[in-house]
PDB file of C-alpha atoms and ligand atoms in Angstrom:
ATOM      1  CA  UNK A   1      -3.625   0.038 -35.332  1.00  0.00           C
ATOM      2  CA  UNK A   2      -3.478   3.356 -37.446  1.00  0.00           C
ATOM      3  CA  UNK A   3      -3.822   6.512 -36.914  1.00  0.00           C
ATOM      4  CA  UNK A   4      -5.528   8.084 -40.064  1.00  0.00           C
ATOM      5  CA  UNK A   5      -5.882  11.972 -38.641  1.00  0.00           C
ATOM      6  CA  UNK A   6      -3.101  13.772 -36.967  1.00  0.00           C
ATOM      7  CA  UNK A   7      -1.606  17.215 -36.817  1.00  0.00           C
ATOM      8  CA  UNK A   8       1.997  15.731 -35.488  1.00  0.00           C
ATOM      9  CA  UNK A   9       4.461  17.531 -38.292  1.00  0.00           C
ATOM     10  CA  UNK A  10       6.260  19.821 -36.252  1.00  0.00           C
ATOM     11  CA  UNK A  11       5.806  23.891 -36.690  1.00  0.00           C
ATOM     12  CA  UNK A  12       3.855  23.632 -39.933  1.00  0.00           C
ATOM     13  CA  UNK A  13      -0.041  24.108 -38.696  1.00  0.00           C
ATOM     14  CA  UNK A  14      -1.454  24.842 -35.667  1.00  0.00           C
ATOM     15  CA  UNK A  15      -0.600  20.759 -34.433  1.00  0.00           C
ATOM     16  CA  UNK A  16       2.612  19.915 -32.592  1.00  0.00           C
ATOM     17  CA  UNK A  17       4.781  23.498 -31.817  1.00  0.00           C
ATOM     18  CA  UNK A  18       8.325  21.529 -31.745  1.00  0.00           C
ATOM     19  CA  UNK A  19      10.045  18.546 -32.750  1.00  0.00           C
ATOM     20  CA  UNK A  20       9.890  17.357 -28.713  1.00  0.00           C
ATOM     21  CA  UNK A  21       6.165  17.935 -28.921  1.00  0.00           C
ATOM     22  CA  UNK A  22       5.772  15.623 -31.935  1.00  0.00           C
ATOM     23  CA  UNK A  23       8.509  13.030 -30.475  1.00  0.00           C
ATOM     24  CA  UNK A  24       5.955  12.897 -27.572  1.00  0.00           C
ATOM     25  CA  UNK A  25       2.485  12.398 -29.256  1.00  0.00           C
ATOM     26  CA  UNK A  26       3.954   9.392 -31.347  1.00  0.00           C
ATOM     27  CA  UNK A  27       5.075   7.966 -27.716  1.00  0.00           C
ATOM     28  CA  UNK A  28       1.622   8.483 -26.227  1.00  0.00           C
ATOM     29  CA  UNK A  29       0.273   6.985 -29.620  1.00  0.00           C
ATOM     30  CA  UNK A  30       2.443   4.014 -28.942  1.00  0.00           C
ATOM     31  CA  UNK A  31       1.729   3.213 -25.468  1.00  0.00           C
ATOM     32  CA  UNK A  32      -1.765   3.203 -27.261  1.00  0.00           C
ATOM     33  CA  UNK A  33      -1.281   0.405 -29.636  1.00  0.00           C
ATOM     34  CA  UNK A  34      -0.865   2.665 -33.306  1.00  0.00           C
ATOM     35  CA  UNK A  35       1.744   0.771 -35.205  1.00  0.00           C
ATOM     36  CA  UNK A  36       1.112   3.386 -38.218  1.00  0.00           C
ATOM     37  CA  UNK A  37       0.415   7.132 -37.961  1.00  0.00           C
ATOM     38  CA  UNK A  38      -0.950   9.176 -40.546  1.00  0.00           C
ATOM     39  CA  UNK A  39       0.675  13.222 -40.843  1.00  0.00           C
ATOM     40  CA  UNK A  40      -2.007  15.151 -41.918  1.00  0.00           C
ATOM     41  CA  UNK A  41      -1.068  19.027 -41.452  1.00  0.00           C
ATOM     42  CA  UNK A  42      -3.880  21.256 -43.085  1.00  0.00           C
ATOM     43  CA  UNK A  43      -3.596  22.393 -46.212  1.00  0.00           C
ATOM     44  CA  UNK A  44      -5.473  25.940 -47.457  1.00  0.00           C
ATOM     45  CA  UNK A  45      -5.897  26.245 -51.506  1.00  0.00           C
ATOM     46  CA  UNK A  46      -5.843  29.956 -50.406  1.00  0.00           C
ATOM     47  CA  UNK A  47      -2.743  30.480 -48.699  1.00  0.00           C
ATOM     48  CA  UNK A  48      -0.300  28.545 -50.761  1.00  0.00           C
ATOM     49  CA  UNK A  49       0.313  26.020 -54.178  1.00  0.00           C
ATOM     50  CA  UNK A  50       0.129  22.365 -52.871  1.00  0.00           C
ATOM     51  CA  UNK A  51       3.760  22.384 -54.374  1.00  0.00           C
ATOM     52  CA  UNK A  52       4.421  25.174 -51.485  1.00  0.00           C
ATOM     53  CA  UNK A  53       2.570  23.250 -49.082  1.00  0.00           C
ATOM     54  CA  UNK A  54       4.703  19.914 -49.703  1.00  0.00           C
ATOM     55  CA  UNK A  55       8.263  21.942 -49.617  1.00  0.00           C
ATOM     56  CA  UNK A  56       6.960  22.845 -46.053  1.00  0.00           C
ATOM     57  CA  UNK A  57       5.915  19.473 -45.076  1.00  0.00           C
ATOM     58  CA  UNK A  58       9.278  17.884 -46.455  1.00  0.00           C
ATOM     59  CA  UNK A  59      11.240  20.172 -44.217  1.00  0.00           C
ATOM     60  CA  UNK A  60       9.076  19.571 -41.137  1.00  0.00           C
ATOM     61  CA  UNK A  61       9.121  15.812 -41.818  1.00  0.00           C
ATOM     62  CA  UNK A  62      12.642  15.719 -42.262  1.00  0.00           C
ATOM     63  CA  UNK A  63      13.182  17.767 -38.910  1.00  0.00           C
ATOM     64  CA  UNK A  64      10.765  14.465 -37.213  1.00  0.00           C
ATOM     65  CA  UNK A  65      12.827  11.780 -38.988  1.00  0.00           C
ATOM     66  CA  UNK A  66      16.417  13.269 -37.747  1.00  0.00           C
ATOM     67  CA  UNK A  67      14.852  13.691 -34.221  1.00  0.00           C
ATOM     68  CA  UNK A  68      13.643  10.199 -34.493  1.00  0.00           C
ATOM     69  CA  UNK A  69      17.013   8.610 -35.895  1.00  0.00           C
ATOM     70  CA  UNK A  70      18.798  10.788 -33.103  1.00  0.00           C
ATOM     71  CA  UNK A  71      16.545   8.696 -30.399  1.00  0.00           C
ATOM     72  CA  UNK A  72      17.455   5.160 -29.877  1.00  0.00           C
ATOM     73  CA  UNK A  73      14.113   4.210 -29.619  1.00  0.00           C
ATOM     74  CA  UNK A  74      11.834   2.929 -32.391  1.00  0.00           C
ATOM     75  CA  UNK A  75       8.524   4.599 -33.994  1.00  0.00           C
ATOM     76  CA  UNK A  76       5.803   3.658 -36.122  1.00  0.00           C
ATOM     77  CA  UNK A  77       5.466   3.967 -39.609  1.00  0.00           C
ATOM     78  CA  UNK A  78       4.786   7.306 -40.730  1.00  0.00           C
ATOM     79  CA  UNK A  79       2.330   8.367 -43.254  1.00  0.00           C
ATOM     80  CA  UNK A  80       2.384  11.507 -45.075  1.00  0.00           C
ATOM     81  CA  UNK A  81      -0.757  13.211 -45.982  1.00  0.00           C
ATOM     82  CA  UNK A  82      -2.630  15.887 -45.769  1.00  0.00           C
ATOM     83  CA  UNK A  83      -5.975  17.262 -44.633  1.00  0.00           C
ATOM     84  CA  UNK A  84      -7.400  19.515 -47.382  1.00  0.00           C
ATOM     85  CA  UNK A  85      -9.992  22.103 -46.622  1.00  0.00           C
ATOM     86  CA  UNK A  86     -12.626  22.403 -48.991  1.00  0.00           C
ATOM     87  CA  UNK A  87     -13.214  24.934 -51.171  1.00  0.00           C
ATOM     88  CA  UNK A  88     -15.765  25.933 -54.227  1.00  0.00           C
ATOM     89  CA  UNK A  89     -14.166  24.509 -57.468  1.00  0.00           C
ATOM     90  CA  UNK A  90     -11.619  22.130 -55.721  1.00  0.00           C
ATOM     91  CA  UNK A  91     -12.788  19.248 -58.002  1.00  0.00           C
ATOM     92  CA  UNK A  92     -11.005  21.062 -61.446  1.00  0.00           C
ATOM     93  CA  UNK A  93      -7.788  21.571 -58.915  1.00  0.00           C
ATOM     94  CA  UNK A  94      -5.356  19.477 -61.150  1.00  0.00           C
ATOM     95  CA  UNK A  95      -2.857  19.212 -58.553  1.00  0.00           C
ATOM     96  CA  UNK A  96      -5.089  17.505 -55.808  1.00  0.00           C
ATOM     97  CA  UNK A  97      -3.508  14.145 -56.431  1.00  0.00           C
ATOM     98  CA  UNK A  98      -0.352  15.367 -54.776  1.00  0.00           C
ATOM     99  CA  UNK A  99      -1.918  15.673 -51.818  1.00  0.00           C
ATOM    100  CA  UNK A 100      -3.346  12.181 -51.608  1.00  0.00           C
ATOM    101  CA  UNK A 101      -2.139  10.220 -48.706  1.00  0.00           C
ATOM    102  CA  UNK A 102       0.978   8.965 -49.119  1.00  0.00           C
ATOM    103  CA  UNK A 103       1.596   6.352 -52.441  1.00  0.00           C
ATOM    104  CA  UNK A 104      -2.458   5.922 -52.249  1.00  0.00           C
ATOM    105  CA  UNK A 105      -5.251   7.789 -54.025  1.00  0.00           C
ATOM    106  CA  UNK A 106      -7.156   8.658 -50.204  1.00  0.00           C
ATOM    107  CA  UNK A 107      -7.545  12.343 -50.027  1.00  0.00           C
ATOM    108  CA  UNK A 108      -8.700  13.528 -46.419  1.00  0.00           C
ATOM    109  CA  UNK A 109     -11.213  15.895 -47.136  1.00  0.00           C
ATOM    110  CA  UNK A 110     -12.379  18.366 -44.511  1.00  0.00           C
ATOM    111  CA  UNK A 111     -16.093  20.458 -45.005  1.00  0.00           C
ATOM    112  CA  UNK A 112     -17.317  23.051 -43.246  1.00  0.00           C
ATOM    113  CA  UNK A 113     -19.509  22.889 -40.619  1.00  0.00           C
ATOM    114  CA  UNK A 114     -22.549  23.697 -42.579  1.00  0.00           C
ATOM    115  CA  UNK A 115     -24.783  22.244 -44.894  1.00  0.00           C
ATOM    116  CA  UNK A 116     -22.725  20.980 -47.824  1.00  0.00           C
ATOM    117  CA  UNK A 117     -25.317  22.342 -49.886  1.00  0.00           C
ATOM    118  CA  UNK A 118     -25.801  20.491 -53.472  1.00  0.00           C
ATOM    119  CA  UNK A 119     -22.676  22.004 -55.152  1.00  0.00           C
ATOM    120  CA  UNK A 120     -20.469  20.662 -52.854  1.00  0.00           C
ATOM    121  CA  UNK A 121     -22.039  17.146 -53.090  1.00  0.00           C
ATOM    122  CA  UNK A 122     -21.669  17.414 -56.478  1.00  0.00           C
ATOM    123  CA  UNK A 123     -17.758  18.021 -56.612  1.00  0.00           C
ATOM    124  CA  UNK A 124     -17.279  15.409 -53.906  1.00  0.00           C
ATOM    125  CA  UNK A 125     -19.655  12.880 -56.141  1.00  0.00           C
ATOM    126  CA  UNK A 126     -16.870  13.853 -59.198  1.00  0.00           C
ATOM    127  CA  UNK A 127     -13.894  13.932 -57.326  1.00  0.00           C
ATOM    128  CA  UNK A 128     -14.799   9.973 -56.125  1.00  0.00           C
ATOM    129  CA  UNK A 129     -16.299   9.158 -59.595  1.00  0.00           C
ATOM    130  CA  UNK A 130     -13.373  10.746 -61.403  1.00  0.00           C
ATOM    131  CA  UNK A 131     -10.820   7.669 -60.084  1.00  0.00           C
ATOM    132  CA  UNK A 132      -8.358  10.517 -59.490  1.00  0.00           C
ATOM    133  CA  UNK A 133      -8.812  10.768 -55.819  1.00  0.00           C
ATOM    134  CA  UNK A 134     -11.024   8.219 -53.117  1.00  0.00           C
ATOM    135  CA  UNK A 135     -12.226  10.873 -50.877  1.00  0.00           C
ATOM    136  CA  UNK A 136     -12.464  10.470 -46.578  1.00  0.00           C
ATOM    137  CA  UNK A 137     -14.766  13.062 -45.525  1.00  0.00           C
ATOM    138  CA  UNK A 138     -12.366  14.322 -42.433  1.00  0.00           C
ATOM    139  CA  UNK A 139     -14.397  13.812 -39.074  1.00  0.00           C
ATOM    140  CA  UNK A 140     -18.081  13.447 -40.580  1.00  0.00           C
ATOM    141  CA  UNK A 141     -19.118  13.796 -37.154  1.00  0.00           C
ATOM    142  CA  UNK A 142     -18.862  17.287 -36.934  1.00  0.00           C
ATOM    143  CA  UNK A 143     -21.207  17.891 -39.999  1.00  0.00           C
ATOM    144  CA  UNK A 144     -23.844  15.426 -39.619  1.00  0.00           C
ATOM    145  CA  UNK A 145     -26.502  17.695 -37.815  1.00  0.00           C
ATOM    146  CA  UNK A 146     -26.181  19.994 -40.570  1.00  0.00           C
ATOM    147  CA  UNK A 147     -26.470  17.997 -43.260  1.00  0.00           C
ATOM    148  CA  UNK A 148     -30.588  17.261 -44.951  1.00  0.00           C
ATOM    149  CA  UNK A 149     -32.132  14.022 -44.665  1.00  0.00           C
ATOM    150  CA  UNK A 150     -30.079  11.606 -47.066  1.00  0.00           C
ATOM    151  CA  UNK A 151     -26.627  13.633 -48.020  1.00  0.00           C
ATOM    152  CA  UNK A 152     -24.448  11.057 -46.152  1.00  0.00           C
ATOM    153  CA  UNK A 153     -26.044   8.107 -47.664  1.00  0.00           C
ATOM    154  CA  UNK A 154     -26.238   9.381 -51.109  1.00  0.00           C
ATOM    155  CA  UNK A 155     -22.801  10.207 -50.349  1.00  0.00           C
ATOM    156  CA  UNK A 156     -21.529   6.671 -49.452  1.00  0.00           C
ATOM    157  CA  UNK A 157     -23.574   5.385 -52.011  1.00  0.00           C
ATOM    158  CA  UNK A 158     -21.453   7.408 -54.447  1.00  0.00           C
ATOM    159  CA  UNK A 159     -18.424   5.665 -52.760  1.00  0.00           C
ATOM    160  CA  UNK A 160     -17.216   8.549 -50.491  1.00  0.00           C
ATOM    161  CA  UNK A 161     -15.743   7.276 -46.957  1.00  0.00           C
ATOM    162  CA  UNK A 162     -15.676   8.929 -43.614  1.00  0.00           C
ATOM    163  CA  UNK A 163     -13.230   9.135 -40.758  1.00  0.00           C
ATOM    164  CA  UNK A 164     -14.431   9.811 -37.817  1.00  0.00           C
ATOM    165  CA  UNK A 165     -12.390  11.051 -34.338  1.00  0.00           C
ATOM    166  CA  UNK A 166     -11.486   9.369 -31.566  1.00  0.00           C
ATOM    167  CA  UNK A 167     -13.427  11.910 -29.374  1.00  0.00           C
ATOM    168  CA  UNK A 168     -16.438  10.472 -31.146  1.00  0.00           C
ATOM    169  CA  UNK A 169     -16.381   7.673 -29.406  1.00  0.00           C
ATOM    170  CA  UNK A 170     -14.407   8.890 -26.610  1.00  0.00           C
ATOM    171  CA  UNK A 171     -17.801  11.583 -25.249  1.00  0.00           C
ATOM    172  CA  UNK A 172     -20.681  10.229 -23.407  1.00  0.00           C
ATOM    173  CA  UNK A 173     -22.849  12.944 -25.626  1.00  0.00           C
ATOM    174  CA  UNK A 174     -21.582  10.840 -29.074  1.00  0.00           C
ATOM    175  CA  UNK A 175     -21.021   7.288 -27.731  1.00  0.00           C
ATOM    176  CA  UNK A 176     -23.970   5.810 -28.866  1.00  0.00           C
ATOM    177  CA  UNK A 177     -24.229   7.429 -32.564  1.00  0.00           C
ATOM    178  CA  UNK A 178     -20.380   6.448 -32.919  1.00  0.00           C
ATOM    179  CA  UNK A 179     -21.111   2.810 -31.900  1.00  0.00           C
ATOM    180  CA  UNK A 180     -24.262   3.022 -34.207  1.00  0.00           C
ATOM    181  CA  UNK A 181     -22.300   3.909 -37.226  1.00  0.00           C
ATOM    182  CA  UNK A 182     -19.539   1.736 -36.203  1.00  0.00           C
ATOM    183  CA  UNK A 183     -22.157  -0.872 -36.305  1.00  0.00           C
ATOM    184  CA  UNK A 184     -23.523   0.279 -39.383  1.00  0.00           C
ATOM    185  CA  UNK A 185     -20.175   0.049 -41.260  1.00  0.00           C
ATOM    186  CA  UNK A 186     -20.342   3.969 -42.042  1.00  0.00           C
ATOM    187  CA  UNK A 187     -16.755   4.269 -40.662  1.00  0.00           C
ATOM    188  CA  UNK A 188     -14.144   3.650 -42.571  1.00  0.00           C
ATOM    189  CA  UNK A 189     -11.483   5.377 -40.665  1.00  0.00           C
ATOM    190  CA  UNK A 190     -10.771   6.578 -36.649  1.00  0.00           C
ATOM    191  CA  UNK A 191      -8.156   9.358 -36.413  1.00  0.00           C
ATOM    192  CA  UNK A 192      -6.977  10.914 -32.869  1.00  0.00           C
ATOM    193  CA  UNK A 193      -6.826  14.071 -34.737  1.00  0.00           C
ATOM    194  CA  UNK A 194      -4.654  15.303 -31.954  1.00  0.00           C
ATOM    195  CA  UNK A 195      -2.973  18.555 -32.067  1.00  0.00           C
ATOM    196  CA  UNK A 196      -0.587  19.068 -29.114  1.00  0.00           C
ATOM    197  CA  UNK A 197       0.048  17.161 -25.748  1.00  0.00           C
ATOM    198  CA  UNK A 198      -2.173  19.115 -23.565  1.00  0.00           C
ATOM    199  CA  UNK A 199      -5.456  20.053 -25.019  1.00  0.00           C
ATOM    200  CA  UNK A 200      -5.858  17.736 -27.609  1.00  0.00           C
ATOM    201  CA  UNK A 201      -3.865  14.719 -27.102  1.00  0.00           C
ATOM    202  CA  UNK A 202      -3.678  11.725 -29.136  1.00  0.00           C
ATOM    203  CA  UNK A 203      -6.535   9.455 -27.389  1.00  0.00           C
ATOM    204  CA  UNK A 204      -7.515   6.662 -30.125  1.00  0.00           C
ATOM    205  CA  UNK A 205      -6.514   3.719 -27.797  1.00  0.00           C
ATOM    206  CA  UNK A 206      -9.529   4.858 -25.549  1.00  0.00           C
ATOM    207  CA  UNK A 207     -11.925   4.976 -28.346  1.00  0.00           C
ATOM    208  CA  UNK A 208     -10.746   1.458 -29.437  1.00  0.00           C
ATOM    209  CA  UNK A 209     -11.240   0.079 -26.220  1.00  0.00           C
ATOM    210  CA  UNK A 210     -14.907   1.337 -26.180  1.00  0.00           C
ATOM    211  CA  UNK A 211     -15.891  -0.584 -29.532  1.00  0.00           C
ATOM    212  CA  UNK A 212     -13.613  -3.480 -27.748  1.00  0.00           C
ATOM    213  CA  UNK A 213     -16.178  -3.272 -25.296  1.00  0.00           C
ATOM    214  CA  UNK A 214     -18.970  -3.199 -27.311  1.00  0.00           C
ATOM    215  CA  UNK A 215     -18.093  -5.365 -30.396  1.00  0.00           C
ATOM    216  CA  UNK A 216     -16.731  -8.930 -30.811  1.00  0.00           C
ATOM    217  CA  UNK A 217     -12.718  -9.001 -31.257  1.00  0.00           C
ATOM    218  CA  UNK A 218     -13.268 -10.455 -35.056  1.00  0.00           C
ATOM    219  CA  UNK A 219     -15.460  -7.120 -36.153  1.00  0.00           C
ATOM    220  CA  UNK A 220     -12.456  -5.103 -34.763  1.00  0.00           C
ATOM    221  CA  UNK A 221     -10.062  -7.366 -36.614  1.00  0.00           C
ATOM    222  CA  UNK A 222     -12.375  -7.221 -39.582  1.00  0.00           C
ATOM    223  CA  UNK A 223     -12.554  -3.096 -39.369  1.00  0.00           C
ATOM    224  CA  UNK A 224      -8.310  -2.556 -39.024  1.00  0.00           C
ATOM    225  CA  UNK A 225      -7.653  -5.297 -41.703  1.00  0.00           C
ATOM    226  CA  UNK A 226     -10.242  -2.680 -44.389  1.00  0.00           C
ATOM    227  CA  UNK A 227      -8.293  -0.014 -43.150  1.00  0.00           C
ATOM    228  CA  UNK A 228      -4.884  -1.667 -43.971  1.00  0.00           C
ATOM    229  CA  UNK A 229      -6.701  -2.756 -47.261  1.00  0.00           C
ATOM    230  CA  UNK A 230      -7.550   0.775 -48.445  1.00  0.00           C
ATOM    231  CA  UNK A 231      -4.134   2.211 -47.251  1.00  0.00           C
ATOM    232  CA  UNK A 232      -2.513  -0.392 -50.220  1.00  0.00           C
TER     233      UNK A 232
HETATM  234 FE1  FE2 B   1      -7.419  17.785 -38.264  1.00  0.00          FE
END
C-alpha cells in the first residue's frame, strides 16, 4: 500500500518536529500495511528557489536515512516529493519539474480553499497538457464545495488526478462522498497526510479498511496496482 501525502521529513515544515517523531509515523504506517511512503514537505514559490527547497529536503532526508540505518529494523520505501502550493503564474515556473515526485513526472499540487477561478484552471489545464508535469490536485476534498458546477470534471477530463486524505474516508460527515468518488474512479491517490504523532497521525489503514468494507477485494487490488502504475 502507498502512502502518496505525508509531512514525515524531519524539521523542514510544520510535519514531524524530530528524527524520533518521523522514525515513529513510518512505524504506525507500517503496522498499517504502507509498504511505500511518499515525503511530501510543502514547498512555497515565495519563501525560497526549489533548488533551496531540495538542499533542505536532502539534509532532512539524509538525517531519516542515518536514523533508519542506525535502527535494526526495516522501513518502507521512501519517496521523495513534494507538495507545491499554488500560486498565479506557476505554469511558466521552469524549475517545477524538480519538484516532481521522485524519478516520475507527478507533481502534488495543493489549491486554495477557494474557487479556483478560470485562471487557475487554465494553468493546471497547461501544466497537464504541457507533458512536463502530470498534476495530483493535493486533497481535492477540501476544495470541492467551492468549486462551480463542472471544474472537477472538466478538470479530469483534461487529465488532472486527485488525491484525496485518509480522513476523507475516515469522517462519518465525508464517508459517503469518499466512497462515491471511490466508486466513481475520481481517486487516483489516498494520502494520510499526517503531520505529527498526536494530532494528525498517519491513519490510511483505517480508510482502507472502510472501502475494504464497502468494495470487492479485486477493485482494491485494481485501485493500488493504478497507483503503482502511475508511480513508474
Ligand atoms: Fe499536506
Amino acid at each position: 500500500m502507498i502512502d502518496f501525502h505525508s509531512h514525515i521529513l524531519p524539521e523542514i515544515d510544520d510535519g514531524a518536529q524530530s528524527v524520533e517523531e518521523s522514525l515513529e509515523m513510518l512505524r504506525m504506517l507500517k503496522s498499517q500495511g504502507v509498504n511505500t511512503v511518499c515525503l511530501t514537505p510543502h514547498y512555497l514559490a515565495m519563501d525560497e528557489s526549489p533548488d533551496e527547497f531540495l538542499v533542505r529536503r536532502e539534509e532532512a532526508f539524509k538525517k531519516l536515512k542515518s536514523a533508519i540505518n542506525e535502527s535494526d529494523e526495516e522501513f518502507q520505501t521512501l519517496l521523495l516529493g513534494a507538495e507545491v502550493y499554488y500560486y498565479p503564474g506557476i505554469c511558466k515556473m521552469e524549475e517545477l519539474k524538480k519538484l516532481t515526485l521522485d524519478g516520475t513526472d507527478l507533481l502534488l499540487l495543493e489549491m486554495p480553499m477557494a474557487s479556483f477561478g478560470e485562471f487557475a484552471i487554465r494553468e493546471i489545464e497547461e501544466l497537464t497538457q504541457s507533458s512536463q508535469v502530470q498534476v495530483v490536485i493535493a486533497h481535492i476534498e477540501r476544495c470541492i464545495k467551492f468549486q462551480k458546477k463542472g471544474t472537477l470534471e472538466r478538470l479530469l477530463d483534461c487529465g488532472v488526478m486527485f488525491q484525496v486524505n485518509a480522513s476523507f474516508f475516515n469522517s462519518r460527515k465525508t464517508k459517503r462522498k469518499a466512497l462515491n468518488m471511490f466508486k466513481e474512479g475520481t481517486i487516483h491517490f489516498i494520502g494520510s497526510d499526517c503531520h505529527n504523532i498526536k494530532y494528525r497521525p498517519p491513519k490510511i489503514g483505517e480508510a482502507v479498511d472502510i472501502i475494504t468494507d464497502k468494495f470487492s477485494k479485486d477493485s482494491l487490488d485494481e485501485f493500488f496496482n493504478n497507483q503503482k502504475e502511475y508511480l513508474n
